[in-house]
mmCIF file as gemmi writes it, N, C-alpha and C atoms, coordinates in Angstrom:
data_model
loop_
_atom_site.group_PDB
_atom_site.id
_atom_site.type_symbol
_atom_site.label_atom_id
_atom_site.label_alt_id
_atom_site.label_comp_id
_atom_site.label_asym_id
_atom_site.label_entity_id
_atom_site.label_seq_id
_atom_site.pdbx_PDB_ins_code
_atom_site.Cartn_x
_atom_site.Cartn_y
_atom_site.Cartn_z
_atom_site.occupancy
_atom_site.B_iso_or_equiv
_atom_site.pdbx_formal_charge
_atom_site.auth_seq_id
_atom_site.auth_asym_id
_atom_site.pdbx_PDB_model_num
ATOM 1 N N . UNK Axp A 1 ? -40.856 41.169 143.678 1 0 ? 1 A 1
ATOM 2 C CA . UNK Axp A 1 ? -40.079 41.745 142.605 1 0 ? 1 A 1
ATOM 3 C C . UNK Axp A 1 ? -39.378 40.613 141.858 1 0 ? 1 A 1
ATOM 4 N N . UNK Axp A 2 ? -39.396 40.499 140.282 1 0 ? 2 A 1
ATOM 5 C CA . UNK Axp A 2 ? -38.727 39.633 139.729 1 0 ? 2 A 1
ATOM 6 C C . UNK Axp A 2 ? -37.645 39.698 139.993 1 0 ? 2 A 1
ATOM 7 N N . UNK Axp A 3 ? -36.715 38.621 140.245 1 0 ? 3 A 1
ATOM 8 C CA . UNK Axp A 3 ? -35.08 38.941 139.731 1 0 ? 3 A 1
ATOM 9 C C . UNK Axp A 3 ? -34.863 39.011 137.554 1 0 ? 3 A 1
ATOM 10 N N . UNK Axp A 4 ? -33.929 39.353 137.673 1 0 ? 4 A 1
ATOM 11 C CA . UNK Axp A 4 ? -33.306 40.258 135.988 1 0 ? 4 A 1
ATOM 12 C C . UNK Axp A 4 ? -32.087 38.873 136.219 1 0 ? 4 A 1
ATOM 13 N N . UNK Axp A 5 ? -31.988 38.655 135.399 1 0 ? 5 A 1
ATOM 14 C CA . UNK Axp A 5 ? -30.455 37.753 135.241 1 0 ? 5 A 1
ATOM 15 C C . UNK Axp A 5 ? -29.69 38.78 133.742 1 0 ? 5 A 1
ATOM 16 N N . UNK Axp A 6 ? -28.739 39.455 134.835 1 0 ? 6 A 1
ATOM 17 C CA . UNK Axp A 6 ? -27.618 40.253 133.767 1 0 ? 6 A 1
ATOM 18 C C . UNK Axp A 6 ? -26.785 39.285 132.738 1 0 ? 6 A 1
ATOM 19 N N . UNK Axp A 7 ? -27.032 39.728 131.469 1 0 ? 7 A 1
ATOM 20 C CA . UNK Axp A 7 ? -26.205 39.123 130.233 1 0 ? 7 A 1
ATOM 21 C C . UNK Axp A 7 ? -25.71 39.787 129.461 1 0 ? 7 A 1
ATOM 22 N N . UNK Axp A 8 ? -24.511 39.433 129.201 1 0 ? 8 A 1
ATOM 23 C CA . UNK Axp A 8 ? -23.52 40.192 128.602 1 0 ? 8 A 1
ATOM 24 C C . UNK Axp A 8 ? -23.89 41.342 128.093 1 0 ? 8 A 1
ATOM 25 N N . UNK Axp A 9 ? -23.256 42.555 128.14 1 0 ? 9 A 1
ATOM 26 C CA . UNK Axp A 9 ? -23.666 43.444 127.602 1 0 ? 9 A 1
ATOM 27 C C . UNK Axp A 9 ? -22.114 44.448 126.931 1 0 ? 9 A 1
ATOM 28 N N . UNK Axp A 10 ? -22.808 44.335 125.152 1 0 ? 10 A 1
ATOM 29 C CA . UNK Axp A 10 ? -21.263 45.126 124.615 1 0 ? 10 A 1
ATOM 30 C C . UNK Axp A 10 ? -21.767 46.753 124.888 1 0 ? 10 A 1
ATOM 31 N N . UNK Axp A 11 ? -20.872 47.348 124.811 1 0 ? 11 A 1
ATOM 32 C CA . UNK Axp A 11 ? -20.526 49.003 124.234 1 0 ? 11 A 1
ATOM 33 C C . UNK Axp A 11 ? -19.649 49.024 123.108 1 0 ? 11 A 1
ATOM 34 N N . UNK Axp A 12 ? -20.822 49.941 122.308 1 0 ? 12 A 1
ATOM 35 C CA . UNK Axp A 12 ? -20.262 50.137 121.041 1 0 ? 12 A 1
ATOM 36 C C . UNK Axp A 12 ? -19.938 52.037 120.92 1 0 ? 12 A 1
ATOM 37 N N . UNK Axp A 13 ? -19.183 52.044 120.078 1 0 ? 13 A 1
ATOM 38 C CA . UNK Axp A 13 ? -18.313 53.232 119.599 1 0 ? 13 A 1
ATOM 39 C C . UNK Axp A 13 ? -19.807 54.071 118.808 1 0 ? 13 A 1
ATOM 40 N N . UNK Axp A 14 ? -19.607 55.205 118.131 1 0 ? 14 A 1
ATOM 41 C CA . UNK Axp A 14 ? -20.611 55.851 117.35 1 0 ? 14 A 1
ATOM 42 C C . UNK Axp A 14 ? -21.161 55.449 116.112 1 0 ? 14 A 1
ATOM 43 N N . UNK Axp A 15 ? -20.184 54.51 115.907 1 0 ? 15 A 1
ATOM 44 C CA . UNK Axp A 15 ? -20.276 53.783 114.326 1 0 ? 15 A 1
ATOM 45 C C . UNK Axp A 15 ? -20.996 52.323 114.692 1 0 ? 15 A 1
ATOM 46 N N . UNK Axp A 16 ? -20.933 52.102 115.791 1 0 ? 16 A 1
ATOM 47 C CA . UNK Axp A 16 ? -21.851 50.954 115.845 1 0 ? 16 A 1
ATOM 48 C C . UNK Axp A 16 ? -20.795 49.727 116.365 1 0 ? 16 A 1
ATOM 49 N N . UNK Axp A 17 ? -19.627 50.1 116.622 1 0 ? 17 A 1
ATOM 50 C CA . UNK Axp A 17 ? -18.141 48.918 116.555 1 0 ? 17 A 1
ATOM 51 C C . UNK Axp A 17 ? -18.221 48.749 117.959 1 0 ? 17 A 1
ATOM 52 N N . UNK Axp A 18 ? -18.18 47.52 118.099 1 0 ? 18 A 1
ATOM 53 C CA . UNK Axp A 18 ? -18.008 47.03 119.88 1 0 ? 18 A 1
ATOM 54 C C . UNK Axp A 18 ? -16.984 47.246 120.19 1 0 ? 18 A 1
ATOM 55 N N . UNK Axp A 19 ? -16.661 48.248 121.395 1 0 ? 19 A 1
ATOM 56 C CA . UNK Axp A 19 ? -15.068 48.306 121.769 1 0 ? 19 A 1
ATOM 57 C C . UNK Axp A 19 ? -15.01 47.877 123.355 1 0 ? 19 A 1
ATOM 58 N N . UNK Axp A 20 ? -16.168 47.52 123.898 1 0 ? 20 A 1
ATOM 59 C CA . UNK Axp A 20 ? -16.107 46.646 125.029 1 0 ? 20 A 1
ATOM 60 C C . UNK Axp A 20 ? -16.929 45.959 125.534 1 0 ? 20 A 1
ATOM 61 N N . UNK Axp A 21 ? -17.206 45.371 126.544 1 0 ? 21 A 1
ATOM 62 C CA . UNK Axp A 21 ? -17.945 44.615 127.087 1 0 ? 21 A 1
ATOM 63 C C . UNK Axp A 21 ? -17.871 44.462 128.923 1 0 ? 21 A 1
ATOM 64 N N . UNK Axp A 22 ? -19.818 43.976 129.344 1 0 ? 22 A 1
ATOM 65 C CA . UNK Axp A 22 ? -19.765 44.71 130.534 1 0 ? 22 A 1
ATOM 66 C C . UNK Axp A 22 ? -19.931 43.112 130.86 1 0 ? 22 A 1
ATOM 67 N N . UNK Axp A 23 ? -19.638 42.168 132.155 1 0 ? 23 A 1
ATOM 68 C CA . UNK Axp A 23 ? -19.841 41.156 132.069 1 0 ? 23 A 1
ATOM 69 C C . UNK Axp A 23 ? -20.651 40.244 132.862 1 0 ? 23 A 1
ATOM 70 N N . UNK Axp A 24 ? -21.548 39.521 133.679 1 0 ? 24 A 1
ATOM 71 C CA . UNK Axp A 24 ? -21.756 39.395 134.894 1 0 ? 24 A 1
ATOM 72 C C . UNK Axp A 24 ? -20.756 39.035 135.648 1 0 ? 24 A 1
ATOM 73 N N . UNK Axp A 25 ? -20.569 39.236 137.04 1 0 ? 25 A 1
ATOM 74 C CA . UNK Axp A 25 ? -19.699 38.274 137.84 1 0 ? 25 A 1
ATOM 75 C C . UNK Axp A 25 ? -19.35 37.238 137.728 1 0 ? 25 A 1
ATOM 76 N N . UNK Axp A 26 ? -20.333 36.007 137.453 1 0 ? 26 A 1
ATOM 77 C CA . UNK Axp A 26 ? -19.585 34.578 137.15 1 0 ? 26 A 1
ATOM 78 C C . UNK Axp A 26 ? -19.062 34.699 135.6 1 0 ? 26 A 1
ATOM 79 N N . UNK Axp A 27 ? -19.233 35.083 134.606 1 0 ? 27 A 1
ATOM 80 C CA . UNK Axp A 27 ? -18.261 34.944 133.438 1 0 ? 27 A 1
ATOM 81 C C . UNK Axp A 27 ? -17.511 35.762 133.843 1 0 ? 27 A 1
ATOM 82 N N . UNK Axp A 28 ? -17.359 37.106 134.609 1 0 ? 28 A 1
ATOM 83 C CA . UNK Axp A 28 ? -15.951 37.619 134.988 1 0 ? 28 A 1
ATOM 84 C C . UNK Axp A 28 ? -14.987 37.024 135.387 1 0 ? 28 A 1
ATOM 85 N N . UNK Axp A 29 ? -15.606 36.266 136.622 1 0 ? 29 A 1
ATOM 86 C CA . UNK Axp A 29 ? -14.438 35.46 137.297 1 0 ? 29 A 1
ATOM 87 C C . UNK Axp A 29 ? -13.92 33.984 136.357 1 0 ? 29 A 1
ATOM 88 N N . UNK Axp A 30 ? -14.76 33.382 135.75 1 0 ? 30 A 1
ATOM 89 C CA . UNK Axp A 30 ? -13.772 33.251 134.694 1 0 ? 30 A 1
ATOM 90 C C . UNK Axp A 30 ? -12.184 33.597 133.213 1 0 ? 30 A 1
ATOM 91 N N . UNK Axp A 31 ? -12.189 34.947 133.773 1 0 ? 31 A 1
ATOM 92 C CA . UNK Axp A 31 ? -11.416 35.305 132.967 1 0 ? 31 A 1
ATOM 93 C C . UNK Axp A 31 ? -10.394 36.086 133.604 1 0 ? 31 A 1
ATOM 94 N N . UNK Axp A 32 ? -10.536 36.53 134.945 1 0 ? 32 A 1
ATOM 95 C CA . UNK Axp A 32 ? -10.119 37.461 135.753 1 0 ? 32 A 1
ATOM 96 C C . UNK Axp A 32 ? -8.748 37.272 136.09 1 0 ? 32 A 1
ATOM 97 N N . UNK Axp A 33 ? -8.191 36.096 136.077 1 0 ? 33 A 1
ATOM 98 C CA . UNK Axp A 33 ? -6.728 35.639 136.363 1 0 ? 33 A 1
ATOM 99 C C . UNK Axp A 33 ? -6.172 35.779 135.291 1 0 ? 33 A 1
ATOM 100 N N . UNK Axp A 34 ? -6.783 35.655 133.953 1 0 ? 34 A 1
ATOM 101 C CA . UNK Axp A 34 ? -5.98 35.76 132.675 1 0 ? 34 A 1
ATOM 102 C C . UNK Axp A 34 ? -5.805 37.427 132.428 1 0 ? 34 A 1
ATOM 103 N N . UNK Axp A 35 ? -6.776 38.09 132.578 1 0 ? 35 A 1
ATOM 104 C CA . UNK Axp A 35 ? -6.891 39.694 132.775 1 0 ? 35 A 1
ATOM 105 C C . UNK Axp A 35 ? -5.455 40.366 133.278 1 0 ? 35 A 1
ATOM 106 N N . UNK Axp A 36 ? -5.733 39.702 134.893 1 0 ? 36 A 1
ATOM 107 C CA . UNK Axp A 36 ? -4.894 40.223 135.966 1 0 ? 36 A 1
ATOM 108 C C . UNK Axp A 36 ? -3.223 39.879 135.24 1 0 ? 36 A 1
ATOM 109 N N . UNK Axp A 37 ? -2.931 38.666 134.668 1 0 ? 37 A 1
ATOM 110 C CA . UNK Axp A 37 ? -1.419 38.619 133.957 1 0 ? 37 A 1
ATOM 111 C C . UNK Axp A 37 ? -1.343 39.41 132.611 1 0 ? 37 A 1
ATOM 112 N N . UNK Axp A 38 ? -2.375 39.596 131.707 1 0 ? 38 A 1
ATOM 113 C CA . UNK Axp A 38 ? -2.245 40.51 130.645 1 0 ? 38 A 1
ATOM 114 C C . UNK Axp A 38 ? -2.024 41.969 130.755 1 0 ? 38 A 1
ATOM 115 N N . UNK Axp A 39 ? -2.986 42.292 132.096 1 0 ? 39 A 1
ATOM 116 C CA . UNK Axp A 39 ? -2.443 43.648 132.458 1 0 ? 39 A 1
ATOM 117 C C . UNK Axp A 39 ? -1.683 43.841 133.763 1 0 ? 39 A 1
ATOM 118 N N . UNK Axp A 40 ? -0.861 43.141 133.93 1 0 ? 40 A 1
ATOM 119 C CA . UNK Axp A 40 ? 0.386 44.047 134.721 1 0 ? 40 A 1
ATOM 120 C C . UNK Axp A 40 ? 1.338 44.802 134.533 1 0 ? 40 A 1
ATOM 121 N N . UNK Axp A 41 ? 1.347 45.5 134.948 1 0 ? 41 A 1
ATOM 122 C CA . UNK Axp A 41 ? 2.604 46.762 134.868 1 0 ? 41 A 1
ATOM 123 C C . UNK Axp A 41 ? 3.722 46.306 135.284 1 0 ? 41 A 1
ATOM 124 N N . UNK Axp A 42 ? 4.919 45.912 134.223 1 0 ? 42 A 1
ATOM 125 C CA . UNK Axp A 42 ? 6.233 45.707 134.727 1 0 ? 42 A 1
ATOM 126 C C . UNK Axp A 42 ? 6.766 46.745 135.923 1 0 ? 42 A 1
ATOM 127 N N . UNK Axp A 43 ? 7.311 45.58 136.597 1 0 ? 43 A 1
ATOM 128 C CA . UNK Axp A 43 ? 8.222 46.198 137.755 1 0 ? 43 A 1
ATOM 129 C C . UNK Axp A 43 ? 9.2 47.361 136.572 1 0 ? 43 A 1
ATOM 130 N N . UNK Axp A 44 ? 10.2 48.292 137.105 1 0 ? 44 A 1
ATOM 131 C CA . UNK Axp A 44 ? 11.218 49.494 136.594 1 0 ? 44 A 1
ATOM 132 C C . UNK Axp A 44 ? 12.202 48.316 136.162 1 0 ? 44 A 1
ATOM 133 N N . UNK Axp A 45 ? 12.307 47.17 136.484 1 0 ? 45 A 1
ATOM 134 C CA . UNK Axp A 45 ? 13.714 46.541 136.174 1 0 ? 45 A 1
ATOM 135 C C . UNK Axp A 45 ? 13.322 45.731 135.072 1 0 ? 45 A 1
ATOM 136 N N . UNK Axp A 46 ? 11.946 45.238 135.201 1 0 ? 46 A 1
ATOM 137 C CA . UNK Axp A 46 ? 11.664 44.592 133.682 1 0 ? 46 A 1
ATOM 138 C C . UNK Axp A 46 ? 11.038 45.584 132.586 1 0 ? 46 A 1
ATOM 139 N N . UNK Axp A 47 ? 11.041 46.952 133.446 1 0 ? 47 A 1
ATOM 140 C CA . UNK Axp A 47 ? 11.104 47.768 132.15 1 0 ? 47 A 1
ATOM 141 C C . UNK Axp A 47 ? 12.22 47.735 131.4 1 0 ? 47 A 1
ATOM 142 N N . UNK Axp A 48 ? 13.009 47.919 132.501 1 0 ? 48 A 1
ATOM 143 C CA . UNK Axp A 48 ? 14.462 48.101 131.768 1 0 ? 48 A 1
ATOM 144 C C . UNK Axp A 48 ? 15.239 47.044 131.116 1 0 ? 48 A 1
ATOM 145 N N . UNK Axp A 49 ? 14.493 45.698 131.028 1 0 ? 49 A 1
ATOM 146 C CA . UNK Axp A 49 ? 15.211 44.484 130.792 1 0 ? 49 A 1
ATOM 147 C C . UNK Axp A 49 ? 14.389 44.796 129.131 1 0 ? 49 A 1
ATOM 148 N N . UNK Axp A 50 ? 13.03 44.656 129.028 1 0 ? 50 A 1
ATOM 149 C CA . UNK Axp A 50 ? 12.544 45.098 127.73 1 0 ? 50 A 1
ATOM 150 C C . UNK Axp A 50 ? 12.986 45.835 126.669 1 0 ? 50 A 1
ATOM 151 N N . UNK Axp A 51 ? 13.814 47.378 127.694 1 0 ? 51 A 1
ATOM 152 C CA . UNK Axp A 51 ? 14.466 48.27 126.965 1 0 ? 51 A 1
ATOM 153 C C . UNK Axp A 51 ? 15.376 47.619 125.994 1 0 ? 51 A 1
ATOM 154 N N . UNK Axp A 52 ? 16.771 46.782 126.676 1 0 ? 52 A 1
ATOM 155 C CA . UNK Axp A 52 ? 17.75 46.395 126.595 1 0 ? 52 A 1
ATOM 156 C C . UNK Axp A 52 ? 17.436 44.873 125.558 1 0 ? 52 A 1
ATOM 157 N N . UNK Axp A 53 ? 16.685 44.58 125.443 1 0 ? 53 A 1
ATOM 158 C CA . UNK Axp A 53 ? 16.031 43.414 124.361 1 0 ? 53 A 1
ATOM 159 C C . UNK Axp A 53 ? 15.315 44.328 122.814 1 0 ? 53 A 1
ATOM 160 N N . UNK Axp A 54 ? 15.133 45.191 123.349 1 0 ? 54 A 1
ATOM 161 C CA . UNK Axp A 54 ? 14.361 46.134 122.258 1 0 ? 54 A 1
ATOM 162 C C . UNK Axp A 54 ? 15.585 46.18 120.538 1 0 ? 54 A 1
ATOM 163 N N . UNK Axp A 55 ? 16.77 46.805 120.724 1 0 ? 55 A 1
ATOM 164 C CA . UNK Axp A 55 ? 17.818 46.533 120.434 1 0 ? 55 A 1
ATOM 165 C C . UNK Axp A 55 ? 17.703 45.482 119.455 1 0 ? 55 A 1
ATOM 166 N N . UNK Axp A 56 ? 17.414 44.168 120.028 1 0 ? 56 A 1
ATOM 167 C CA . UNK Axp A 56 ? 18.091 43.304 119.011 1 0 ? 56 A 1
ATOM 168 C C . UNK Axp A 56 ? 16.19 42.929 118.654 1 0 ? 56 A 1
ATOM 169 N N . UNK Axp A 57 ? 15.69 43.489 118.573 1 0 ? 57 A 1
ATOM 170 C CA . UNK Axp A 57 ? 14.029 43.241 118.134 1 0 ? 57 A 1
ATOM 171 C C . UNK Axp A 57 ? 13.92 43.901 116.403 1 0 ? 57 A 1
ATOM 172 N N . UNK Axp A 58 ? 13.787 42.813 115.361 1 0 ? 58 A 1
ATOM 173 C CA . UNK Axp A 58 ? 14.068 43.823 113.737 1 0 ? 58 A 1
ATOM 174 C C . UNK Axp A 58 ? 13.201 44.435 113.45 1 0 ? 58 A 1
ATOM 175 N N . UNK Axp A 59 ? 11.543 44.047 114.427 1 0 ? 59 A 1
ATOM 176 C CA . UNK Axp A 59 ? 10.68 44.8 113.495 1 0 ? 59 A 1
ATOM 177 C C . UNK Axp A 59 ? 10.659 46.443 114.575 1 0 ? 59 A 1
ATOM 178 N N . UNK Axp A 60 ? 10.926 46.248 115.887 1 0 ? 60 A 1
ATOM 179 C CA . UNK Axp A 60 ? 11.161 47.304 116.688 1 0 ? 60 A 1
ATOM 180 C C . UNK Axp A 60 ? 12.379 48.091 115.918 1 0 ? 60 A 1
ATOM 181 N N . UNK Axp A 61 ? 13.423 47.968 115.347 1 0 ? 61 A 1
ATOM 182 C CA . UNK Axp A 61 ? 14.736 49.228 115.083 1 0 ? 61 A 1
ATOM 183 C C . UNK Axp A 61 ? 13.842 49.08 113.85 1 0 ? 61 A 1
ATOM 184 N N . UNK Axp A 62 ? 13.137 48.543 112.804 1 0 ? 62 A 1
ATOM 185 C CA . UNK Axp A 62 ? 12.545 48.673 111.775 1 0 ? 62 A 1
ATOM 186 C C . UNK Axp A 62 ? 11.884 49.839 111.535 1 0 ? 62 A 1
ATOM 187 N N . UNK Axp A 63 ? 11.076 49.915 112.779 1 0 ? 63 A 1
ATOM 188 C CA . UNK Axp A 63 ? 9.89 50.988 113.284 1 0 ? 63 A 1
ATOM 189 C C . UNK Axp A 63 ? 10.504 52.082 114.032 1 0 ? 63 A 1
ATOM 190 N N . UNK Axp A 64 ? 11.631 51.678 114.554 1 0 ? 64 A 1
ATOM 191 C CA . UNK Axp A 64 ? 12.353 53.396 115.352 1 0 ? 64 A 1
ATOM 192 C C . UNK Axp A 64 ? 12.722 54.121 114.459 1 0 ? 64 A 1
ATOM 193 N N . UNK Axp A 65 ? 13.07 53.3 113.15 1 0 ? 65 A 1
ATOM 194 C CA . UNK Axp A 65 ? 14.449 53.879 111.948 1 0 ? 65 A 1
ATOM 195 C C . UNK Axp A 65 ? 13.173 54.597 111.04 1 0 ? 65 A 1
ATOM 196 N N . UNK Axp A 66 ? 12.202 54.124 110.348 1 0 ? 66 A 1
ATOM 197 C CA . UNK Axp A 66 ? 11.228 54.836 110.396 1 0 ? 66 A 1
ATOM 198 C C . UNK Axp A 66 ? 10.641 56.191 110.528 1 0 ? 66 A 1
ATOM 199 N N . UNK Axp A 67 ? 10.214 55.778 111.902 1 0 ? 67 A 1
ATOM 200 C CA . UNK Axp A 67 ? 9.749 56.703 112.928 1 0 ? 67 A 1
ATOM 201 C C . UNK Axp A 67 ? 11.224 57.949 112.567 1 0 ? 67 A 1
ATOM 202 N N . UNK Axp A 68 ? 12.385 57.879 112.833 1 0 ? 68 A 1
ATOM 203 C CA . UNK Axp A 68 ? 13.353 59.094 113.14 1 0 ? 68 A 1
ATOM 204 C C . UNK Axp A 68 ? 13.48 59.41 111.611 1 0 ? 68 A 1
ATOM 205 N N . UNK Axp A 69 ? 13.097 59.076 110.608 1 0 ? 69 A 1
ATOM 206 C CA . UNK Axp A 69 ? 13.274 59.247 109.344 1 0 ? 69 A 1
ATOM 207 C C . UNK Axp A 69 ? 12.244 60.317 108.759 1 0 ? 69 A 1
ATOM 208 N N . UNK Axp A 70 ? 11.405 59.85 109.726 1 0 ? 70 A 1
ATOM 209 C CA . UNK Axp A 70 ? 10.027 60.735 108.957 1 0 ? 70 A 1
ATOM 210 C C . UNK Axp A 70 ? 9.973 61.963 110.126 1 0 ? 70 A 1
ATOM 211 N N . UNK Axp A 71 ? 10.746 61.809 111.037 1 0 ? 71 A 1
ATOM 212 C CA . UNK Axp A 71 ? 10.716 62.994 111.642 1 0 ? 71 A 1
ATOM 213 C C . UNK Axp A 71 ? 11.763 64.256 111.009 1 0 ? 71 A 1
ATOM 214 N N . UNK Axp A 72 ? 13.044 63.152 110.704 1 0 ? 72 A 1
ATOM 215 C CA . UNK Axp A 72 ? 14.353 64.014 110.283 1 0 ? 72 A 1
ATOM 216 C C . UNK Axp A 72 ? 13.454 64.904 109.044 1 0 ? 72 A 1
ATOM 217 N N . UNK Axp A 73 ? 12.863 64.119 108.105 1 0 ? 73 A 1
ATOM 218 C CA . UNK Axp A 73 ? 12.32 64.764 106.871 1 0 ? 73 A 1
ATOM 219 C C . UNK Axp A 73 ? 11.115 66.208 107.537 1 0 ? 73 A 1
ATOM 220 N N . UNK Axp A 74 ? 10.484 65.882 108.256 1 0 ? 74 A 1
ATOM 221 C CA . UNK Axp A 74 ? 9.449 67.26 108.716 1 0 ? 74 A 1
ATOM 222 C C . UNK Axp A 74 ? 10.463 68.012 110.104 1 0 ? 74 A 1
ATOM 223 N N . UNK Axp A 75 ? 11.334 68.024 110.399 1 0 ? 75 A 1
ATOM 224 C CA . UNK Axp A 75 ? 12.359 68.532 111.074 1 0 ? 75 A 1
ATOM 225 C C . UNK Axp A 75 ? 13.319 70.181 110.075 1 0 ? 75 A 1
ATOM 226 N N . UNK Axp A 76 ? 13.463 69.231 109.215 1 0 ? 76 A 1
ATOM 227 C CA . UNK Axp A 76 ? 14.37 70 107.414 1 0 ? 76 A 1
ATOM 228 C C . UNK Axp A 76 ? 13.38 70.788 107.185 1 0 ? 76 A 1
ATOM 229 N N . UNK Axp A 77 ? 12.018 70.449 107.107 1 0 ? 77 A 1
ATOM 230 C CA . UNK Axp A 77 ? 10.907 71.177 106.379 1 0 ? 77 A 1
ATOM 231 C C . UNK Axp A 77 ? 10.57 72.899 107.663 1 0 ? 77 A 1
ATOM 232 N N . UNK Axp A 78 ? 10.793 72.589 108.451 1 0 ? 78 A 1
ATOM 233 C CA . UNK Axp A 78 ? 10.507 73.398 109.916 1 0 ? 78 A 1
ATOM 234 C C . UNK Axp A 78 ? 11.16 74.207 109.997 1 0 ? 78 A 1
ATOM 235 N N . UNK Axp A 79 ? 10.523 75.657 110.35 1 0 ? 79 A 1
ATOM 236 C CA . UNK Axp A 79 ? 11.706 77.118 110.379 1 0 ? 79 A 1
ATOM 237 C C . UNK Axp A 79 ? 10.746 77.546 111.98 1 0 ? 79 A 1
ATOM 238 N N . UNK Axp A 80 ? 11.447 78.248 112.503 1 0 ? 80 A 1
ATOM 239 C CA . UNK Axp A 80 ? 11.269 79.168 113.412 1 0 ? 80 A 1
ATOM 240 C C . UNK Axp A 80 ? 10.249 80.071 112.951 1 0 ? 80 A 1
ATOM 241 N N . UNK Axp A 81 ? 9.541 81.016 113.481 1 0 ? 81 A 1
ATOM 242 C CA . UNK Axp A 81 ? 8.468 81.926 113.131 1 0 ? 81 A 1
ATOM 243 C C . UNK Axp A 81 ? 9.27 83.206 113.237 1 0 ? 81 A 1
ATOM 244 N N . UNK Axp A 82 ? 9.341 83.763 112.152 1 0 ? 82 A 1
ATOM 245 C CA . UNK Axp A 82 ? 10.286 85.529 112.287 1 0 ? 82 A 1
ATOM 246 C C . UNK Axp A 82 ? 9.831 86.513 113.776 1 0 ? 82 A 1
């Protein structure tokens, strides 16, 4: 039986757009430590340290002030159903 040598392989969306990629093992493990720090899940206390930095972040209260603005406006617009 031949061996196959697996090469990269994308997945694309319906439109044809690559939204991922499948990889062999050795280019995985090249990247796998950088992976593993991009996706960790903060501990609850560096959630909460994020929270508390959020605050003084301009484009974050930029985007909350926003965000509660365009709610207040479709909030006014909103009745109860008789």
């Amino acid at each position: 039986m031949a061996a196959h040598a697996l090469k990269r392989q994308f997945i694309r969306d319906a439109e044809g757009n690559p939204v991922g990629v499948i990889l062999p093992l050795e280019e995985f493990a090249l990247v796998e430590e950088t992976l593993k720090q991009l996706l960790l899940v903060p501990s609850t206390a560096g959630k909460l340290a994020q929270i508390e930095k959020a605050v003084n972040d301009d484009l974050f209260m930029a985007d909350l002030c926003e965000t509660m603005n365009a709610f207040e406006q479709v909030d006014a617009q909103w009745s109860e159903p008789d």
